[in-house]
Amino acid sequence: MTDVSEDIGGDSLRAVEKVVGAGDEHEVVVVSEPITDDDGIVIGTGGYCVDLTDAVPEPVDLLCEVLPEIVAQRAAIEQAKGILMAIYALSPDQAFQVLRWRSQVTNTKLRDLAAARTDHRVTATGRVW
């Protein structure tokens, strides 16, 4: 049963659900984005499911405040990974490892590093850093 459902930016969706099973009822938030193939056809979804049952009072209000920022940060990380994958022919995991390594070496939060990478244009030589 969906209580609240809304578009939170781009193709992302947030829904508050009540899940009943084995006599227990749980309130969960589902945040998802479509996964598309190279032609832009939706082939699945990816995202998170958070159990709010034992959370602080009014968790939905708190999530409504912070969720758009979390989604934007995730988008920047995915874009930075994509840049590394395209330029250096890396796998998604390898690209993330590069971002993580660079974050640790420079003592910069990964989300800030990713945002800085996606704010700059790639040079003619393909240099990102």
PDB file of C-alpha atoms in Angstrom:
ATOM      1  CA  MET A   1       0.000   0.000   0.000  1.00  0.00           C
ATOM      2  CA  THR A   2       1.604   3.284  -1.074  1.00  0.00           C
ATOM      3  CA  ASP A   3       0.894   6.262   1.188  1.00  0.00           C
ATOM      4  CA  VAL A   4       3.042   8.876  -0.561  1.00  0.00           C
ATOM      5  CA  SER A   5       4.696   8.820  -3.955  1.00  0.00           C
ATOM      6  CA  GLU A   6       6.517  11.676  -5.639  1.00  0.00           C
ATOM      7  CA  ASP A   7       9.076  12.563  -8.273  1.00  0.00           C
ATOM      8  CA  ILE A   8      12.212  13.779  -6.478  1.00  0.00           C
ATOM      9  CA  GLY A   9      14.209  14.963  -9.468  1.00  0.00           C
ATOM     10  CA  GLY A  10      15.185  13.529 -12.807  1.00  0.00           C
ATOM     11  CA  ASP A  11      13.732  10.051 -13.153  1.00  0.00           C
ATOM     12  CA  SER A  12      13.994   9.262  -9.437  1.00  0.00           C
ATOM     13  CA  LEU A  13      10.956   8.279  -7.423  1.00  0.00           C
ATOM     14  CA  ARG A  14      10.288   8.094  -3.701  1.00  0.00           C
ATOM     15  CA  ALA A  15       7.422   6.120  -2.219  1.00  0.00           C
ATOM     16  CA  VAL A  16       6.388   5.421   1.356  1.00  0.00           C
ATOM     17  CA  GLU A  17       5.031   1.900   1.729  1.00  0.00           C
ATOM     18  CA  LYS A  18       3.503  -0.170   4.515  1.00  0.00           C
ATOM     19  CA  VAL A  19       4.731  -3.770   4.429  1.00  0.00           C
ATOM     20  CA  VAL A  20       2.875  -6.441   6.396  1.00  0.00           C
ATOM     21  CA  GLY A  21       4.334  -9.878   6.943  1.00  0.00           C
ATOM     22  CA  ALA A  22       4.250 -12.521   9.667  1.00  0.00           C
ATOM     23  CA  GLY A  23       1.993 -10.282  11.750  1.00  0.00           C
ATOM     24  CA  ASP A  24       4.442  -7.367  11.756  1.00  0.00           C
ATOM     25  CA  GLU A  25       3.854  -4.070   9.975  1.00  0.00           C
ATOM     26  CA  HIS A  26       6.795  -1.988   8.750  1.00  0.00           C
ATOM     27  CA  GLU A  27       6.823   1.437   7.191  1.00  0.00           C
ATOM     28  CA  VAL A  28       9.497   1.704   4.505  1.00  0.00           C
ATOM     29  CA  VAL A  29      10.699   4.329   2.055  1.00  0.00           C
ATOM     30  CA  VAL A  30      11.591   3.119  -1.414  1.00  0.00           C
ATOM     31  CA  VAL A  31      13.838   5.328  -3.571  1.00  0.00           C
ATOM     32  CA  SER A  32      14.521   4.114  -7.072  1.00  0.00           C
ATOM     33  CA  GLU A  33      15.796   5.124 -10.475  1.00  0.00           C
ATOM     34  CA  PRO A  34      15.243   3.390 -13.800  1.00  0.00           C
ATOM     35  CA  ILE A  35      18.097   1.399 -15.312  1.00  0.00           C
ATOM     36  CA  THR A  36      18.207   1.781 -19.091  1.00  0.00           C
ATOM     37  CA  ASP A  37      20.064   0.068 -21.884  1.00  0.00           C
ATOM     38  CA  ASP A  38      22.120   1.924 -24.520  1.00  0.00           C
ATOM     39  CA  ASP A  39      18.924   2.765 -26.425  1.00  0.00           C
ATOM     40  CA  GLY A  40      17.292   4.367 -23.364  1.00  0.00           C
ATOM     41  CA  ILE A  41      14.829   1.526 -22.850  1.00  0.00           C
ATOM     42  CA  VAL A  42      14.065   0.814 -19.189  1.00  0.00           C
ATOM     43  CA  ILE A  43      15.320  -2.669 -18.306  1.00  0.00           C
ATOM     44  CA  GLY A  44      15.041  -2.499 -14.528  1.00  0.00           C
ATOM     45  CA  THR A  45      15.268  -0.331 -11.452  1.00  0.00           C
ATOM     46  CA  GLY A  46      17.947   0.337  -8.908  1.00  0.00           C
ATOM     47  CA  GLY A  47      17.651   1.981  -5.554  1.00  0.00           C
ATOM     48  CA  TYR A  48      17.166   1.655  -1.855  1.00  0.00           C
ATOM     49  CA  CYS A  49      14.553   0.461   0.610  1.00  0.00           C
ATOM     50  CA  VAL A  50      14.786   1.914   4.135  1.00  0.00           C
ATOM     51  CA  ASP A  51      12.804   0.469   7.058  1.00  0.00           C
ATOM     52  CA  LEU A  52      11.476   3.410   9.074  1.00  0.00           C
ATOM     53  CA  THR A  53       9.662   1.357  11.706  1.00  0.00           C
ATOM     54  CA  ASP A  54      12.068   2.138  14.560  1.00  0.00           C
ATOM     55  CA  ALA A  55      13.232   5.514  13.203  1.00  0.00           C
ATOM     56  CA  VAL A  56      12.830   8.915  14.789  1.00  0.00           C
ATOM     57  CA  PRO A  57       9.362  10.511  14.764  1.00  0.00           C
ATOM     58  CA  GLU A  58       8.233  11.940  11.419  1.00  0.00           C
ATOM     59  CA  PRO A  59      11.014  10.312   9.352  1.00  0.00           C
ATOM     60  CA  VAL A  60       9.194  11.037   6.115  1.00  0.00           C
ATOM     61  CA  ASP A  61       9.518  14.781   6.694  1.00  0.00           C
ATOM     62  CA  LEU A  62      13.237  14.411   7.355  1.00  0.00           C
ATOM     63  CA  LEU A  63      13.715  12.276   4.244  1.00  0.00           C
ATOM     64  CA  CYS A  64      11.810  14.798   2.137  1.00  0.00           C
ATOM     65  CA  GLU A  65      14.363  17.405   3.198  1.00  0.00           C
ATOM     66  CA  VAL A  66      17.562  15.421   2.641  1.00  0.00           C
ATOM     67  CA  LEU A  67      16.633  12.987  -0.115  1.00  0.00           C
ATOM     68  CA  PRO A  68      16.947  15.379  -3.078  1.00  0.00           C
ATOM     69  CA  GLU A  69      20.479  16.254  -1.927  1.00  0.00           C
ATOM     70  CA  ILE A  70      21.408  12.574  -1.570  1.00  0.00           C
ATOM     71  CA  VAL A  71      20.077  11.812  -5.055  1.00  0.00           C
ATOM     72  CA  ALA A  72      22.008  14.766  -6.521  1.00  0.00           C
ATOM     73  CA  GLN A  73      25.226  13.598  -4.832  1.00  0.00           C
ATOM     74  CA  ARG A  74      24.702  10.081  -6.127  1.00  0.00           C
ATOM     75  CA  ALA A  75      24.152  11.456  -9.627  1.00  0.00           C
ATOM     76  CA  ALA A  76      27.442  13.390  -9.473  1.00  0.00           C
ATOM     77  CA  ILE A  77      29.309  10.248  -8.385  1.00  0.00           C
ATOM     78  CA  GLU A  78      27.739   8.227 -11.202  1.00  0.00           C
ATOM     79  CA  GLN A  79      28.626  10.957 -13.724  1.00  0.00           C
ATOM     80  CA  ALA A  80      32.220  11.075 -12.499  1.00  0.00           C
ATOM     81  CA  LYS A  81      32.415   7.287 -12.787  1.00  0.00           C
ATOM     82  CA  GLY A  82      31.049   7.528 -16.319  1.00  0.00           C
ATOM     83  CA  ILE A  83      33.706  10.072 -17.285  1.00  0.00           C
ATOM     84  CA  LEU A  84      36.464   7.807 -15.967  1.00  0.00           C
ATOM     85  CA  MET A  85      34.924   4.774 -17.670  1.00  0.00           C
ATOM     86  CA  ALA A  86      34.725   6.552 -21.025  1.00  0.00           C
ATOM     87  CA  ILE A  87      38.206   8.083 -20.967  1.00  0.00           C
ATOM     88  CA  TYR A  88      40.174   5.238 -19.411  1.00  0.00           C
ATOM     89  CA  ALA A  89      38.046   2.215 -20.446  1.00  0.00           C
ATOM     90  CA  LEU A  90      37.424   1.230 -16.821  1.00  0.00           C
ATOM     91  CA  SER A  91      34.679  -0.934 -15.390  1.00  0.00           C
ATOM     92  CA  PRO A  92      32.179   0.742 -13.029  1.00  0.00           C
ATOM     93  CA  ASP A  93      33.934  -0.840 -10.026  1.00  0.00           C
ATOM     94  CA  GLN A  94      37.364   0.276 -11.215  1.00  0.00           C
ATOM     95  CA  ALA A  95      36.100   3.823 -11.787  1.00  0.00           C
ATOM     96  CA  PHE A  96      34.654   3.927  -8.283  1.00  0.00           C
ATOM     97  CA  GLN A  97      37.947   2.627  -6.845  1.00  0.00           C
ATOM     98  CA  VAL A  98      39.790   5.469  -8.626  1.00  0.00           C
ATOM     99  CA  LEU A  99      37.373   8.012  -7.173  1.00  0.00           C
ATOM    100  CA  ARG A 100      37.690   6.475  -3.722  1.00  0.00           C
ATOM    101  CA  TRP A 101      41.499   6.422  -3.943  1.00  0.00           C
ATOM    102  CA  ARG A 102      41.625  10.046  -5.119  1.00  0.00           C
ATOM    103  CA  SER A 103      39.246  11.044  -2.331  1.00  0.00           C
ATOM    104  CA  GLN A 104      41.502   9.438   0.285  1.00  0.00           C
ATOM    105  CA  VAL A 105      44.750  10.811  -1.165  1.00  0.00           C
ATOM    106  CA  THR A 106      43.415  14.365  -1.308  1.00  0.00           C
ATOM    107  CA  ASN A 107      41.426  14.081   1.944  1.00  0.00           C
ATOM    108  CA  THR A 108      38.319  15.196   0.058  1.00  0.00           C
ATOM    109  CA  LYS A 109      34.851  13.754   0.511  1.00  0.00           C
ATOM    110  CA  LEU A 110      34.042  11.526  -2.436  1.00  0.00           C
ATOM    111  CA  ARG A 111      30.811  13.421  -3.205  1.00  0.00           C
ATOM    112  CA  ASP A 112      32.738  16.742  -3.309  1.00  0.00           C
ATOM    113  CA  LEU A 113      35.436  15.247  -5.525  1.00  0.00           C
ATOM    114  CA  ALA A 114      32.813  13.833  -7.893  1.00  0.00           C
ATOM    115  CA  ALA A 115      30.970  17.165  -8.054  1.00  0.00           C
ATOM    116  CA  ALA A 116      34.238  18.965  -8.870  1.00  0.00           C
ATOM    117  CA  ARG A 117      35.024  16.450 -11.635  1.00  0.00           C
ATOM    118  CA  THR A 118      31.631  16.820 -13.270  1.00  0.00           C
ATOM    119  CA  ASP A 119      31.749  20.628 -13.068  1.00  0.00           C
ATOM    120  CA  HIS A 120      34.832  20.751 -15.307  1.00  0.00           C
ATOM    121  CA  ARG A 121      34.997  20.046 -18.997  1.00  0.00           C
ATOM    122  CA  VAL A 122      37.284  17.301 -20.206  1.00  0.00           C
ATOM    123  CA  THR A 123      40.313  18.674 -22.045  1.00  0.00           C
ATOM    124  CA  ALA A 124      41.224  17.780 -25.609  1.00  0.00           C
ATOM    125  CA  THR A 125      43.788  15.309 -24.282  1.00  0.00           C
ATOM    126  CA  GLY A 126      41.120  13.592 -22.236  1.00  0.00           C
ATOM    127  CA  ARG A 127      42.588  14.674 -18.891  1.00  0.00           C
ATOM    128  CA  VAL A 128      40.069  14.820 -16.070  1.00  0.00           C
ATOM    129  CA  TRP A 129      42.334  15.406 -13.087  1.00  0.00           C
TER     130      TRP A 129
END
